[in-house]
Amino acid sequence: MHSMKLPVVFMMGPTASGKTDLAIHLSKTKQFEIISVDSAMIYREMNIGTAKPDNETLTIAPHHLINIRDPNETYSVSEFCNDANRLIDQIHQSHKIPLLVGGTIMYFYSLQFGLSELPPANKEVRDNLNALADKHGWNALHQKLAKCDPESADKIHPNDTQRIQRALEVYEITGTKMSDFQQSVTNNRNDISIINIGLYPEDRAHLHTLIENRFNQMLSDGVIEEVHNLKQKWKLGPNLPSMRCIGYRQVLYHLEYQNSYEEMKNQAIAATRQLAKRQLTWIRHYPNTFLYDPFVLSKEEICHEIISQLPSTSW
């Protein structure tokens, strides 16, 4: 009976592109069950700064892999892959389609291709790195690498320009260290058929406006108080993965070092735009992906498109 591969939908998109709304809309068809692919929503009590769906929404459209760790704990990519694979099987057993939704593209990529599979080269990123090297020298780029990926920098000789470039390129495209990719998690699932959906807004100015409005809303909703309360409850420092999440990092810095409110707000918005840019680079180069512009197509149109990609046979 299971000679046919069972469908799994991956829906990835940059921050503030409307992924959660789309997922909830799809879940109302009763065909889908949602698995969150978000390295920030995994944390309990980090609700405002992660734009986590509220309890009412989660009652209508439950999300797996939300609120599964305390903010002082860690969660690795391989743990995500194990959890997601287990849930995919569980959802198929209940005759529904797993809908994986989020912006942590590294998680999607690792689940689909295995972790040791590095993203393809990106000419634009490479040209920028070469221009930096021409201006400041490769030694400066090795130092830059030591800041963002010390493990790789330790293993790469300062004169090995090719490997310095590749390690920085991987980090620039993905926001993930080359050394993390090399934890080699392989995933050879031949029993599922993954349909990749990428939300790809062409209008960057509009996306930037949405990002700014959303962070302003988080501030109104009390994200500073949220971080203050988290600090009271758990021993949290800037090096914990939870506090490296964008928004939280800037608010924590503001609370600890008293930089101005405006400065904190501008830094958080700029960092979120940078994240969106990296997410869009990933999505544009993600293999075999159907791209839809959420600012051009309605929610209903995108949902219709996604459903039309599914195998027609009832399974």
mmCIF file with all atom_site columns, N, CA, C and O in Angstrom, residues 5 76 111 116 196 265 272 293 296 311 314-315:
data_model
loop_
_atom_site.group_PDB
_atom_site.id
_atom_site.type_symbol
_atom_site.label_atom_id
_atom_site.label_alt_id
_atom_site.label_comp_id
_atom_site.label_asym_id
_atom_site.label_entity_id
_atom_site.label_seq_id
_atom_site.pdbx_PDB_ins_code
_atom_site.Cartn_x
_atom_site.Cartn_y
_atom_site.Cartn_z
_atom_site.occupancy
_atom_site.B_iso_or_equiv
_atom_site.pdbx_formal_charge
_atom_site.auth_seq_id
_atom_site.auth_comp_id
_atom_site.auth_asym_id
_atom_site.auth_atom_id
_atom_site.pdbx_PDB_model_num
ATOM 1  N N  . LYS A 1 5   ? 4.958  7.473  -2.458 1.00 0.00 ? 5   LYS A N  1
ATOM 2  C CA . LYS A 1 5   ? 5.601  8.356  -1.470 1.00 0.00 ? 5   LYS A CA 1
ATOM 3  C C  . LYS A 1 5   ? 4.560  9.297  -0.885 1.00 0.00 ? 5   LYS A C  1
ATOM 4  O O  . LYS A 1 5   ? 3.768  9.882  -1.609 1.00 0.00 ? 5   LYS A O  1
ATOM 5  N N  . SER A 1 76  ? 19.541 21.323 19.164 1.00 0.00 ? 76  SER A N  1
ATOM 6  C CA . SER A 1 76  ? 20.435 21.237 18.000 1.00 0.00 ? 76  SER A CA 1
ATOM 7  C C  . SER A 1 76  ? 19.661 20.926 16.723 1.00 0.00 ? 76  SER A C  1
ATOM 8  O O  . SER A 1 76  ? 18.505 20.490 16.771 1.00 0.00 ? 76  SER A O  1
ATOM 9  N N  . LEU A 1 111 ? 16.882 18.789 7.167  1.00 0.00 ? 111 LEU A N  1
ATOM 10 C CA . LEU A 1 111 ? 15.891 17.714 7.160  1.00 0.00 ? 111 LEU A CA 1
ATOM 11 C C  . LEU A 1 111 ? 15.802 17.091 5.768  1.00 0.00 ? 111 LEU A C  1
ATOM 12 O O  . LEU A 1 111 ? 15.672 15.881 5.615  1.00 0.00 ? 111 LEU A O  1
ATOM 13 N N  . SER A 1 116 ? 25.504 17.697 6.275  1.00 0.00 ? 116 SER A N  1
ATOM 14 C CA . SER A 1 116 ? 26.843 17.898 5.727  1.00 0.00 ? 116 SER A CA 1
ATOM 15 C C  . SER A 1 116 ? 26.785 18.479 4.314  1.00 0.00 ? 116 SER A C  1
ATOM 16 O O  . SER A 1 116 ? 27.781 18.868 3.749  1.00 0.00 ? 116 SER A O  1
ATOM 17 N N  . ASN A 1 196 ? 8.368  21.830 -1.978 1.00 0.00 ? 196 ASN A N  1
ATOM 18 C CA . ASN A 1 196 ? 8.968  23.042 -1.405 1.00 0.00 ? 196 ASN A CA 1
ATOM 19 C C  . ASN A 1 196 ? 8.230  24.288 -1.901 1.00 0.00 ? 196 ASN A C  1
ATOM 20 O O  . ASN A 1 196 ? 8.141  24.527 -3.105 1.00 0.00 ? 196 ASN A O  1
ATOM 21 N N  . LYS A 1 265 ? 16.030 49.977 19.332 1.00 0.00 ? 265 LYS A N  1
ATOM 22 C CA . LYS A 1 265 ? 14.969 49.751 18.335 1.00 0.00 ? 265 LYS A CA 1
ATOM 23 C C  . LYS A 1 265 ? 15.566 49.708 16.925 1.00 0.00 ? 265 LYS A C  1
ATOM 24 O O  . LYS A 1 265 ? 15.273 48.799 16.146 1.00 0.00 ? 265 LYS A O  1
ATOM 25 N N  . THR A 1 272 ? 16.855 42.553 11.874 1.00 0.00 ? 272 THR A N  1
ATOM 26 C CA . THR A 1 272 ? 15.760 41.748 11.308 1.00 0.00 ? 272 THR A CA 1
ATOM 27 C C  . THR A 1 272 ? 15.764 41.852 9.786  1.00 0.00 ? 272 THR A C  1
ATOM 28 O O  . THR A 1 272 ? 15.529 40.877 9.080  1.00 0.00 ? 272 THR A O  1
ATOM 29 N N  . ASP A 1 293 ? 4.792  35.176 -4.522 1.00 0.00 ? 293 ASP A N  1
ATOM 30 C CA . ASP A 1 293 ? 4.952  36.487 -3.894 1.00 0.00 ? 293 ASP A CA 1
ATOM 31 C C  . ASP A 1 293 ? 3.722  36.788 -3.036 1.00 0.00 ? 293 ASP A C  1
ATOM 32 O O  . ASP A 1 293 ? 2.631  37.013 -3.558 1.00 0.00 ? 293 ASP A O  1
ATOM 33 N N  . VAL A 1 296 ? 1.685  39.900 -3.817 1.00 0.00 ? 296 VAL A N  1
ATOM 34 C CA . VAL A 1 296 ? 1.002  39.981 -5.101 1.00 0.00 ? 296 VAL A CA 1
ATOM 35 C C  . VAL A 1 296 ? -0.201 39.040 -5.113 1.00 0.00 ? 296 VAL A C  1
ATOM 36 O O  . VAL A 1 296 ? -1.291 39.399 -5.538 1.00 0.00 ? 296 VAL A O  1
ATOM 37 N N  . PRO A 1 311 ? -0.305 15.340 -4.686 1.00 0.00 ? 311 PRO A N  1
ATOM 38 C CA . PRO A 1 311 ? -0.737 14.236 -5.540 1.00 0.00 ? 311 PRO A CA 1
ATOM 39 C C  . PRO A 1 311 ? -2.252 14.086 -5.474 1.00 0.00 ? 311 PRO A C  1
ATOM 40 O O  . PRO A 1 311 ? -2.845 14.262 -4.405 1.00 0.00 ? 311 PRO A O  1
ATOM 41 N N  . SER A 1 314 ? -5.996 9.775  -3.481 1.00 0.00 ? 314 SER A N  1
ATOM 42 C CA . SER A 1 314 ? -6.226 9.803  -2.033 1.00 0.00 ? 314 SER A CA 1
ATOM 43 C C  . SER A 1 314 ? -5.308 8.748  -1.416 1.00 0.00 ? 314 SER A C  1
ATOM 44 O O  . SER A 1 314 ? -5.120 7.674  -1.972 1.00 0.00 ? 314 SER A O  1
ATOM 45 N N  . TRP A 1 315 ? -4.735 9.074  -0.339 1.00 0.00 ? 315 TRP A N  1
ATOM 46 C CA . TRP A 1 315 ? -3.759 8.153  0.265  1.00 0.00 ? 315 TRP A CA 1
ATOM 47 C C  . TRP A 1 315 ? -4.131 7.986  1.714  1.00 0.00 ? 315 TRP A C  1
ATOM 48 O O  . TRP A 1 315 ? -3.620 7.358  2.494  1.00 0.00 ? 315 TRP A O  1
#
